[in-house]
Amino acid sequence: GNCAEWGPLLSRVVVAGGGSVVSSRVSYKTAVSEGVNFAIVDDSTKAGDVALLVQAGVCCVSKEFLVQWFAQPGDDLSPHLLFDTKPSGRLIEQMDARSS
């Protein structure tokens, strides 16, 4: 999905936190091979559009996930996980650290 209006801001937030941003213009196959931990997808994105990410275990989140991450540090982020994906690896470590 395209989060064009949020793209620059979210990119800066991710990079400031030590993360990397992979362009949505690269193939999902390339993104998966580069070790993507999560993908911010637009609310209008259909499951079929991100099937490769989901199959690879990449956690898909709404843009509200990051907003809530910072705005409400104690809030549950699970409502912002999309397509029945689950956090794993580095993302789950960061989520655990955030709530402690």
Short mmCIF file of C-alpha atoms in Angstrom, two decimals:
data_model
loop_
_atom_site.label_atom_id
_atom_site.label_comp_id
_atom_site.label_asym_id
_atom_site.label_seq_id
_atom_site.Cartn_x
_atom_site.Cartn_y
_atom_site.Cartn_z
CA GLY A 1 0.00 0.00 0.00
CA ASN A 2 0.97 3.61 -0.36
CA CYS A 3 1.18 5.82 2.71
CA ALA A 4 2.35 8.77 0.63
CA GLU A 5 1.08 11.49 2.97
CA TRP A 6 2.79 9.82 5.94
CA GLY A 7 5.80 8.43 4.09
CA PRO A 8 8.43 11.09 4.80
CA LEU A 9 7.48 11.44 8.47
CA LEU A 10 7.29 7.70 9.12
CA SER A 11 10.57 7.17 7.29
CA ARG A 12 12.30 9.74 9.49
CA VAL A 13 10.86 8.18 12.64
CA VAL A 14 12.01 4.68 11.67
CA VAL A 15 15.51 5.86 10.72
CA ALA A 16 15.81 8.00 13.88
CA GLY A 17 15.06 4.87 15.90
CA GLY A 18 17.90 2.97 14.23
CA GLY A 19 15.77 1.18 11.63
CA SER A 20 16.00 1.09 7.88
CA VAL A 21 13.36 1.93 5.32
CA VAL A 22 12.91 -0.22 2.26
CA SER A 23 11.22 1.51 -0.64
CA SER A 24 7.76 0.29 -1.52
CA ARG A 25 8.95 0.45 -5.11
CA VAL A 26 11.17 -2.61 -4.67
CA SER A 27 9.56 -6.00 -5.04
CA TYR A 28 8.27 -7.65 -1.91
CA LYS A 29 10.59 -10.55 -2.71
CA THR A 30 13.56 -8.17 -2.45
CA ALA A 31 12.21 -6.66 0.77
CA VAL A 32 11.83 -10.09 2.34
CA SER A 33 15.34 -11.09 1.32
CA GLU A 34 16.66 -7.89 2.95
CA GLY A 35 15.21 -8.98 6.30
CA VAL A 36 12.22 -6.68 6.70
CA ASN A 37 10.81 -6.92 10.26
CA PHE A 38 7.51 -5.21 9.57
CA ALA A 39 5.69 -3.40 6.81
CA ILE A 40 3.53 -0.31 7.21
CA VAL A 41 0.64 -0.74 4.83
CA ASP A 42 -2.22 1.52 3.87
CA ASP A 43 -5.64 0.69 5.29
CA SER A 44 -6.97 0.10 1.77
CA THR A 45 -4.38 -2.60 1.01
CA LYS A 46 -5.87 -5.99 0.22
CA ALA A 47 -4.40 -9.20 1.65
CA GLY A 48 -3.56 -10.46 -1.83
CA ASP A 49 -1.38 -7.40 -2.41
CA VAL A 50 0.90 -8.33 0.47
CA ALA A 51 0.60 -12.12 0.32
CA LEU A 52 4.35 -12.62 -0.17
CA LEU A 53 5.10 -10.55 2.93
CA VAL A 54 2.50 -12.43 4.97
CA GLN A 55 3.79 -15.81 3.77
CA ALA A 56 7.33 -14.78 4.73
CA GLY A 57 6.20 -13.93 8.26
CA VAL A 58 6.59 -10.16 7.89
CA CYS A 59 4.32 -8.38 10.34
CA CYS A 60 2.01 -5.96 8.51
CA VAL A 61 0.88 -2.95 10.52
CA SER A 62 -1.25 0.11 9.90
CA LYS A 63 0.34 3.55 10.06
CA GLU A 64 -1.55 4.03 13.34
CA PHE A 65 0.76 1.37 14.84
CA LEU A 66 3.68 3.82 14.86
CA VAL A 67 1.54 6.74 15.92
CA GLN A 68 0.28 4.75 18.92
CA TRP A 69 3.78 3.44 19.61
CA PHE A 70 4.89 6.97 20.44
CA ALA A 71 1.68 8.71 21.46
CA GLN A 72 0.40 6.04 23.86
CA PRO A 73 3.38 4.00 25.11
CA GLY A 74 1.24 1.79 27.35
CA ASP A 75 -1.47 1.00 24.81
CA ASP A 76 -1.97 -2.39 23.22
CA LEU A 77 -0.76 -2.33 19.61
CA SER A 78 -2.46 -5.55 18.52
CA PRO A 79 -5.45 -3.75 16.94
CA HIS A 80 -2.99 -2.28 14.43
CA LEU A 81 -1.59 -5.65 13.29
CA LEU A 82 -3.06 -6.51 9.90
CA PHE A 83 -3.83 -9.74 8.01
CA ASP A 84 -3.44 -11.88 11.16
CA THR A 85 0.31 -11.27 11.15
CA LYS A 86 2.32 -11.42 14.35
CA PRO A 87 5.46 -9.54 15.38
CA SER A 88 8.67 -11.53 15.45
CA GLY A 89 12.40 -11.06 15.90
CA ARG A 90 13.59 -7.54 16.50
CA LEU A 91 10.07 -6.09 16.47
CA ILE A 92 8.89 -8.28 19.32
CA GLU A 93 12.03 -7.40 21.30
CA GLN A 94 11.28 -3.72 20.85
CA MET A 95 7.62 -4.17 21.75
CA ASP A 96 8.61 -6.02 24.94
CA ALA A 97 11.10 -3.26 25.84
CA ARG A 98 8.45 -0.61 25.15
CA SER A 99 5.98 -2.13 27.61
CA SER A 100 8.48 -2.61 30.44
#
